[in-house]
Tab-separated table of C-alpha atoms in Angstrom:
chain	number	residue	atom	x	y	z
A	1	MET	CA	-3.720	-17.548	5.987
A	2	ARG	CA	-2.863	-18.183	2.183
A	3	PRO	CA	-4.571	-21.426	0.484
A	4	GLY	CA	-2.508	-24.230	1.003
A	5	GLN	CA	-1.401	-22.967	4.795
A	6	VAL	CA	-2.170	-25.001	7.796
A	7	MET	CA	-1.498	-23.868	11.729
A	8	GLU	CA	-1.983	-25.290	15.093
A	9	VAL	CA	-4.699	-23.706	17.307
A	10	VAL	CA	-4.734	-24.390	20.744
A	11	PHE	CA	-8.071	-24.095	22.928
A	12	TRP	CA	-7.410	-25.478	26.504
A	13	ARG	CA	-5.065	-27.900	26.036
A	14	ARG	CA	-7.499	-29.035	22.685
A	15	SER	CA	-5.368	-28.899	19.661
A	16	VAL	CA	-6.696	-28.228	16.055
A	17	ALA	CA	-5.397	-28.187	12.802
A	18	LEU	CA	-6.740	-25.251	10.946
A	19	PHE	CA	-6.036	-24.917	7.037
A	20	ARG	CA	-7.069	-23.336	4.288
A	21	GLY	CA	-7.720	-25.439	1.068
A	22	GLN	CA	-7.216	-24.243	-2.570
A	23	ASP	CA	-10.765	-23.223	-2.675
A	24	GLY	CA	-9.988	-20.513	-0.109
A	25	VAL	CA	-12.335	-22.056	2.478
A	26	LEU	CA	-11.022	-22.433	5.926
A	27	ARG	CA	-11.612	-26.052	7.834
A	28	ALA	CA	-10.650	-27.293	11.220
A	29	VAL	CA	-9.866	-30.741	12.422
A	30	GLU	CA	-8.717	-32.683	15.285
A	31	ASN	CA	-4.801	-31.882	15.333
A	32	ARG	CA	-3.888	-35.803	15.015
A	33	CYS	CA	-3.374	-38.518	12.476
A	34	ALA	CA	-5.399	-41.569	13.629
A	35	HIS	CA	-2.736	-43.618	12.734
A	36	ARG	CA	0.574	-42.528	14.890
A	37	GLN	CA	-0.852	-39.422	16.466
A	38	LEU	CA	1.093	-36.999	14.848
A	39	LYS	CA	-0.068	-33.611	14.459
A	40	LEU	CA	-1.730	-32.937	11.054
A	41	SER	CA	-0.301	-29.154	11.480
A	42	ILE	CA	2.984	-30.284	10.567
A	43	GLY	CA	1.678	-31.746	7.507
A	44	ARG	CA	0.563	-30.297	4.255
A	45	VAL	CA	-2.399	-29.037	2.108
A	46	GLU	CA	-3.170	-31.008	-0.848
A	47	ASP	CA	-6.165	-29.363	-2.529
A	48	CYS	CA	-8.612	-29.298	0.174
A	49	GLN	CA	-7.434	-31.926	2.411
A	50	ILE	CA	-4.925	-32.414	5.033
A	51	VAL	CA	-2.012	-35.015	4.906
A	52	CYS	CA	0.007	-36.543	7.469
A	53	PRO	CA	3.679	-36.227	6.837
A	54	TYR	CA	4.569	-39.425	8.071
A	55	HIS	CA	2.740	-42.028	5.931
A	56	GLY	CA	0.705	-39.685	3.980
A	57	TRP	CA	-2.797	-40.382	5.237
A	58	THR	CA	-5.284	-37.679	3.959
A	59	TYR	CA	-8.161	-36.118	5.740
A	60	ASP	CA	-10.911	-34.040	4.314
A	61	GLY	CA	-12.341	-30.750	5.754
A	62	GLY	CA	-14.983	-33.043	7.767
A	63	GLY	CA	-12.161	-34.890	9.489
A	64	LYS	CA	-12.798	-38.175	7.351
A	65	LEU	CA	-9.996	-40.406	6.098
A	66	CYS	CA	-10.400	-40.263	2.643
A	67	LYS	CA	-6.933	-41.865	1.293
A	68	VAL	CA	-3.814	-43.973	2.351
A	69	PRO	CA	-1.204	-44.055	-0.407
A	70	HIS	CA	0.259	-47.347	0.872
A	71	GLU	CA	-0.623	-50.746	0.496
A	72	LEU	CA	-3.362	-51.659	2.876
A	73	PHE	CA	-2.494	-55.366	3.211
A	74	GLY	CA	-5.817	-56.576	1.847
A	75	LYS	CA	-7.894	-54.689	4.311
A	76	PRO	CA	-10.245	-51.693	3.495
A	77	LEU	CA	-9.945	-48.091	3.802
A	78	PRO	CA	-10.351	-47.919	7.932
A	79	ASN	CA	-13.604	-45.937	8.652
A	80	ILE	CA	-12.022	-43.230	10.747
A	81	THR	CA	-13.588	-39.486	11.021
A	82	LEU	CA	-11.544	-37.066	13.192
A	83	ARG	CA	-13.783	-34.607	14.818
A	84	HIS	CA	-14.214	-31.253	13.077
A	85	TYR	CA	-15.038	-27.690	13.984
A	86	PRO	CA	-17.333	-25.195	12.447
A	87	VAL	CA	-15.485	-21.847	11.078
A	88	ARG	CA	-16.222	-18.464	10.587
A	89	GLU	CA	-14.313	-15.685	9.346
A	90	ARG	CA	-15.090	-11.986	10.451
A	91	TYR	CA	-13.378	-8.899	11.086
A	92	GLY	CA	-10.002	-10.201	10.299
A	93	LEU	CA	-10.563	-13.065	12.883
A	94	VAL	CA	-11.014	-16.470	12.404
A	95	TRP	CA	-13.633	-18.263	14.501
A	96	ILE	CA	-13.853	-21.780	15.564
A	97	PHE	CA	-16.727	-23.398	17.440
A	98	PHE	CA	-15.792	-25.897	20.040
A	99	GLY	CA	-19.595	-26.643	21.107
A	100	GLU	CA	-21.966	-29.283	19.419
A	101	ALA	CA	-21.241	-28.313	15.814
A	102	ALA	CA	-25.314	-28.788	15.089
A	103	ARG	CA	-25.460	-25.346	17.758
A	104	ALA	CA	-22.862	-23.572	15.872
A	105	ASP	CA	-25.280	-21.451	13.640
A	106	SER	CA	-27.594	-20.501	16.764
A	107	VAL	CA	-24.900	-19.527	19.038
A	108	ALA	CA	-24.422	-15.626	18.731
A	109	MET	CA	-20.874	-13.827	18.208
A	110	PRO	CA	-20.038	-10.508	18.369
A	111	GLU	CA	-21.468	-8.089	15.685
A	112	ILE	CA	-19.481	-5.161	14.847
A	113	PRO	CA	-21.496	-3.255	12.205
A	114	GLU	CA	-19.060	-0.319	11.909
A	115	LEU	CA	-16.688	-2.931	10.305
A	116	GLU	CA	-19.027	-3.891	7.580
A	117	GLY	CA	-21.018	-2.586	4.705
A	118	PRO	CA	-19.485	-0.090	2.330
A	119	LYS	CA	-17.739	2.475	4.339
A	120	PRO	CA	-16.429	0.426	7.223
A	121	TRP	CA	-14.041	2.147	9.817
A	122	ALA	CA	-10.661	1.956	10.009
A	123	LYS	CA	-9.347	-0.874	12.164
A	124	LEU	CA	-6.205	-1.990	14.052
A	125	LEU	CA	-5.606	-5.939	14.993
A	126	VAL	CA	-2.897	-6.940	17.238
A	127	ASP	CA	-2.425	-10.190	19.341
A	128	PHE	CA	-0.282	-11.459	21.884
A	129	THR	CA	0.242	-14.774	24.027
A	130	TRP	CA	0.784	-14.107	27.614
A	131	LYS	CA	1.576	-16.443	30.216
A	132	ALA	CA	-1.490	-15.518	32.518
A	133	HIS	CA	-4.967	-16.935	33.060
A	134	HIS	CA	-7.685	-15.444	30.669
A	135	SER	CA	-9.737	-13.768	33.802
A	136	MET	CA	-6.459	-11.407	34.364
A	137	ILE	CA	-6.400	-10.315	31.153
A	138	ILE	CA	-10.274	-9.395	31.342
A	139	ASP	CA	-9.529	-7.631	34.756
A	140	ASN	CA	-6.921	-5.891	33.553
A	141	VAL	CA	-8.444	-4.342	30.520
A	142	SER	CA	-11.536	-3.496	32.296
A	143	ASP	CA	-9.887	-1.788	35.417
A	144	PHE	CA	-9.028	1.725	35.205
A	145	THR	CA	-7.259	1.785	38.658
A	146	HIS	CA	-4.066	0.515	36.433
A	147	ALA	CA	-3.303	4.237	35.079
A	148	TYR	CA	0.201	4.438	36.715
A	149	LEU	CA	1.343	1.211	34.901
A	150	HIS	CA	0.578	3.266	31.140
A	151	ARG	CA	2.038	6.599	32.597
A	152	LYS	CA	4.038	6.790	29.508
A	153	PHE	CA	1.343	6.281	27.098
A	154	LYS	CA	-1.681	7.853	28.968
A	155	PRO	CA	-4.513	5.888	27.142
A	156	PHE	CA	-6.561	6.903	30.226
A	157	THR	CA	-6.193	8.849	33.695
A	158	ASP	CA	-7.696	10.377	36.217
A	159	SER	CA	-10.390	7.397	36.286
A	160	THR	CA	-13.480	7.705	38.514
A	161	LEU	CA	-16.125	4.633	38.517
A	162	THR	CA	-19.354	6.033	37.504
A	163	ASP	CA	-21.547	2.761	36.978
A	164	LEU	CA	-21.339	-0.753	37.443
A	165	ARG	CA	-24.390	-3.125	36.577
A	166	VAL	CA	-24.822	-6.840	36.067
A	167	GLU	CA	-27.246	-7.983	33.692
A	168	GLY	CA	-27.192	-11.688	32.899
A	169	ASP	CA	-23.597	-12.601	31.627
A	170	ASN	CA	-22.972	-8.859	31.251
A	171	VAL	CA	-21.176	-6.529	33.576
A	172	HIS	CA	-21.144	-2.922	32.498
A	173	VAL	CA	-18.388	-0.483	33.555
A	174	ALA	CA	-18.509	3.101	33.005
A	175	TYR	CA	-15.541	5.468	33.838
A	176	ASP	CA	-15.014	9.261	33.762
A	177	THR	CA	-11.586	9.409	32.580
A	178	GLN	CA	-9.424	11.169	30.162
A	179	VAL	CA	-8.717	9.049	27.009
A	180	ALA	CA	-6.019	9.148	24.608
A	181	ALA	CA	-4.067	12.210	26.245
A	182	GLY	CA	-0.783	10.605	25.523
A	183	PRO	CA	1.897	11.926	23.533
A	184	LEU	CA	0.901	10.612	20.142
A	185	MET	CA	-2.656	9.888	20.211
A	186	ARG	CA	-3.575	13.304	21.594
A	187	TYR	CA	-2.954	14.814	18.193
A	188	PHE	CA	-5.287	12.617	16.150
A	189	VAL	CA	-8.470	12.317	18.316
A	190	ASP	CA	-10.935	15.224	17.291
A	191	ARG	CA	-11.656	16.306	20.761
A	192	SER	CA	-14.355	18.845	18.959
A	193	ARG	CA	-16.331	15.776	17.709
A	194	THR	CA	-15.669	13.293	20.589
A	195	ASN	CA	-16.189	13.411	24.294
A	196	VAL	CA	-13.147	11.926	25.472
A	197	ASN	CA	-13.901	12.634	29.210
A	198	ALA	CA	-15.545	9.189	29.594
A	199	MET	CA	-15.556	5.578	28.438
A	200	LYS	CA	-18.075	2.693	28.656
A	201	LEU	CA	-16.859	-0.581	28.988
A	202	CYS	CA	-18.642	-4.285	29.459
A	203	TYR	CA	-17.271	-7.658	30.110
A	204	GLN	CA	-19.798	-9.451	27.702
A	205	TYR	CA	-18.838	-12.800	28.515
A	206	PRO	CA	-16.396	-14.343	27.226
A	207	TYR	CA	-15.431	-10.875	25.705
A	208	GLN	CA	-14.768	-7.388	26.420
A	209	TRP	CA	-15.622	-4.197	24.474
A	210	SER	CA	-15.152	-0.488	25.103
A	211	ASP	CA	-16.561	2.558	23.976
A	212	THR	CA	-15.653	6.046	23.859
A	213	ASP	CA	-18.423	8.289	22.703
A	214	GLY	CA	-19.255	6.165	19.686
A	215	LYS	CA	-16.341	7.300	18.003
A	216	ILE	CA	-13.344	4.955	19.314
A	217	LYS	CA	-14.345	1.443	20.019
A	218	ASP	CA	-12.477	-1.916	20.807
A	219	TRP	CA	-12.979	-5.541	21.497
A	220	CYS	CA	-10.669	-8.061	23.516
A	221	PHE	CA	-11.240	-11.763	22.502
A	222	CYS	CA	-9.226	-14.209	24.705
A	223	LEU	CA	-8.248	-17.489	23.491
A	224	PRO	CA	-7.372	-19.658	26.446
A	225	ILE	CA	-4.925	-22.201	25.922
A	226	ASP	CA	-4.478	-23.600	29.090
A	227	GLU	CA	-4.678	-22.611	32.851
A	228	GLN	CA	-2.084	-20.178	32.601
A	229	THR	CA	-1.432	-19.250	29.082
A	230	THR	CA	-3.650	-16.994	26.823
A	231	ARG	CA	-3.937	-15.620	23.279
A	232	ALA	CA	-5.354	-12.107	23.626
A	233	PHE	CA	-6.671	-10.569	20.404
A	234	PHE	CA	-7.244	-6.717	20.483
A	235	LEU	CA	-9.468	-4.987	17.921
A	236	PHE	CA	-9.383	-1.329	17.669
A	237	TYR	CA	-11.535	0.753	15.309
A	238	PHE	CA	-12.040	4.408	14.752
A	239	ASP	CA	-14.919	6.599	13.096
A	240	GLY	CA	-11.887	9.202	12.191
A	241	PHE	CA	-9.371	11.113	13.015
A	242	LYS	CA	-7.998	14.577	12.664
A	243	ILE	CA	-5.314	15.800	10.838
A	244	PRO	CA	-2.642	17.035	13.820
A	245	PHE	CA	-2.708	20.826	14.482
A	246	LEU	CA	-5.577	21.257	11.642
A	247	PRO	CA	-9.332	21.112	12.342
A	248	LEU	CA	-9.895	18.670	9.274
A	249	LYS	CA	-10.737	15.522	9.298
A	250	MET	CA	-8.243	12.773	7.876
A	251	PRO	CA	-9.278	11.092	4.829
A	252	ARG	CA	-10.113	7.567	5.153
A	253	GLN	CA	-7.830	6.354	2.666
A	254	VAL	CA	-4.688	7.871	4.937
A	255	MET	CA	-6.027	6.434	8.256
A	256	GLU	CA	-5.005	2.890	7.509
A	257	PRO	CA	-1.267	3.799	7.136
A	258	VAL	CA	-1.523	6.113	10.171
A	259	LEU	CA	-3.056	3.005	12.090
A	260	GLY	CA	-0.205	0.893	10.707
A	261	ILE	CA	2.434	3.280	12.266
A	262	ALA	CA	0.337	3.759	15.297
A	263	LYS	CA	0.297	-0.074	16.063
A	264	GLU	CA	3.938	-0.139	16.195
A	265	ALA	CA	4.691	3.099	18.317
A	266	VAL	CA	1.866	2.996	20.545
A	267	PHE	CA	-0.466	0.193	20.598
A	268	LYS	CA	1.936	-2.733	20.984
A	269	PRO	CA	4.071	-1.301	23.393
A	270	LEU	CA	1.225	0.057	25.595
A	271	LEU	CA	-0.131	-3.428	25.618
A	272	GLU	CA	2.821	-5.208	26.044
A	273	GLU	CA	2.951	-3.265	29.438
A	274	ASP	CA	-0.264	-5.148	30.234
A	275	GLY	CA	1.393	-8.375	29.098
A	276	VAL	CA	4.185	-7.974	31.662
A	277	ALA	CA	1.781	-7.273	34.715
A	278	CYS	CA	-0.786	-9.918	34.061
A	279	GLU	CA	2.207	-12.706	33.664
A	280	ALA	CA	3.799	-11.038	36.872
A	281	GLU	CA	0.272	-11.238	38.538
A	282	GLN	CA	-0.060	-15.026	37.459
A	283	VAL	CA	3.458	-15.676	38.913
A	284	GLY	CA	2.507	-13.696	42.305
A	285	TYR	CA	-0.916	-15.665	42.348
A	286	ASN	CA	0.855	-19.204	41.747
A	287	GLU	CA	2.924	-18.273	44.796
A	288	HIS	CA	0.342	-16.539	46.853
A	289	TRP	CA	-2.886	-18.081	45.710
A	290	ASN	CA	-4.281	-18.396	49.418
A	291	ALA	CA	-3.394	-14.949	50.699
A	292	PRO	CA	-6.162	-12.516	51.439
A	293	ILE	CA	-7.719	-10.488	48.651
A	294	ALA	CA	-7.113	-6.697	49.035
A	295	GLU	CA	-8.973	-6.042	45.999
A	296	LEU	CA	-10.757	-2.132	45.862
A	297	ASN	CA	-12.404	-1.946	42.888
A	298	PRO	CA	-15.975	-3.313	43.090
A	299	ALA	CA	-16.041	-4.026	39.240
A	300	VAL	CA	-13.406	-6.278	39.514
A	301	HIS	CA	-15.303	-8.669	41.818
A	302	GLU	CA	-18.180	-8.658	39.472
A	303	PHE	CA	-15.613	-9.729	36.801
A	304	GLN	CA	-14.213	-12.484	38.701
A	305	ALA	CA	-17.560	-13.616	39.930
A	306	LEU	CA	-19.181	-13.986	36.401
A	307	THR	CA	-15.816	-15.994	35.228
A	308	ILE	CA	-16.499	-18.551	38.203
A	309	ARG	CA	-20.270	-18.844	37.680
A	310	LYS	CA	-19.915	-19.769	33.945
A	311	TRP	CA	-17.039	-22.020	34.935
A	312	GLU	CA	-18.921	-23.754	37.574
A	313	SER	CA	-22.167	-24.072	35.192
A	314	TYR	CA	-20.018	-25.694	32.454
A	315	LEU	CA	-18.564	-28.015	35.039
A	316	ALA	CA	-22.237	-29.147	36.222
A	317	SER	CA	-22.920	-29.913	32.516
A	318	ALA	CA	-20.244	-31.223	30.857
A	319	PRO	CA	-19.953	-34.839	30.143
A	320	ALA	CA	-17.167	-36.679	31.943
A	321	GLY	CA	-15.106	-36.999	28.789
A	322	ASP	CA	-15.300	-33.219	28.237
A	323	LEU	CA	-13.895	-32.846	31.550
A	324	ARG	CA	-10.885	-34.797	31.176
A	325	SER	CA	-9.659	-32.547	28.445
A	326	PHE	CA	-10.015	-29.653	31.232
A	327	GLY	CA	-8.679	-31.319	34.317
């Protein structure tokens, strides 16, 4: 997002206007003008403020009304402050904190040291908006029994569950599996340096990550838009590739262009298969929600149990006003 741009972000039907001021700083405020309730995201950014397109009411990054460009009819400037949200930028992603603003600095977020420092790993970021509940996406990316769905790309095959542990808000899973055996990626993964016969995964609530021998890693970050719509962000990062058909490591400056090609040729169409499946699962659930459960993978039961436990904990602690926005 460039300086002067604004966009709408929705978290569980809660709309936010995210904008970047001319100073380069991102700000996030409640996405409505207090005057006639128009979305500020259809307005414009002036300097470091957001302006409603209807009457020009102007708000700063803290949500405070700071300018009304028309007659006030003898009244003072209304004392109005919209809710604003702490924002962070990291790893090519924007993070908005929807809890109590005072807690933002103390709440941990994923730390990815491989993407920091003077020699960060090469990374690939892709996102989708799918018509499916976020828990279905977590189940999908952590359950390797659906290799049949990806029989063309073969990101994993012949999977056997070898570990399942629940530690607090983390569900750890491990599989013996053949990683990156597909028709393109198999030539770029250095099998002499990387054990591609196993993978570790974790549902680290509310995120998910995987790790192949410390050389190939990824995160899945879900942004629930409502009960049946989720924006899913996939961040892949790699220690290195080999030059196809040669026992040589690919130069770092070459990896980014290669990943750009791989994103379009492999990662996007591969993940689109997951999107089709998750959306179809949501349709099936809507029609057969009371049918008996026939899930065989014990890891999926643990994923779902964690999601339910965290939701019930929220319901028990959230103020009534917050519950209305989720009802």
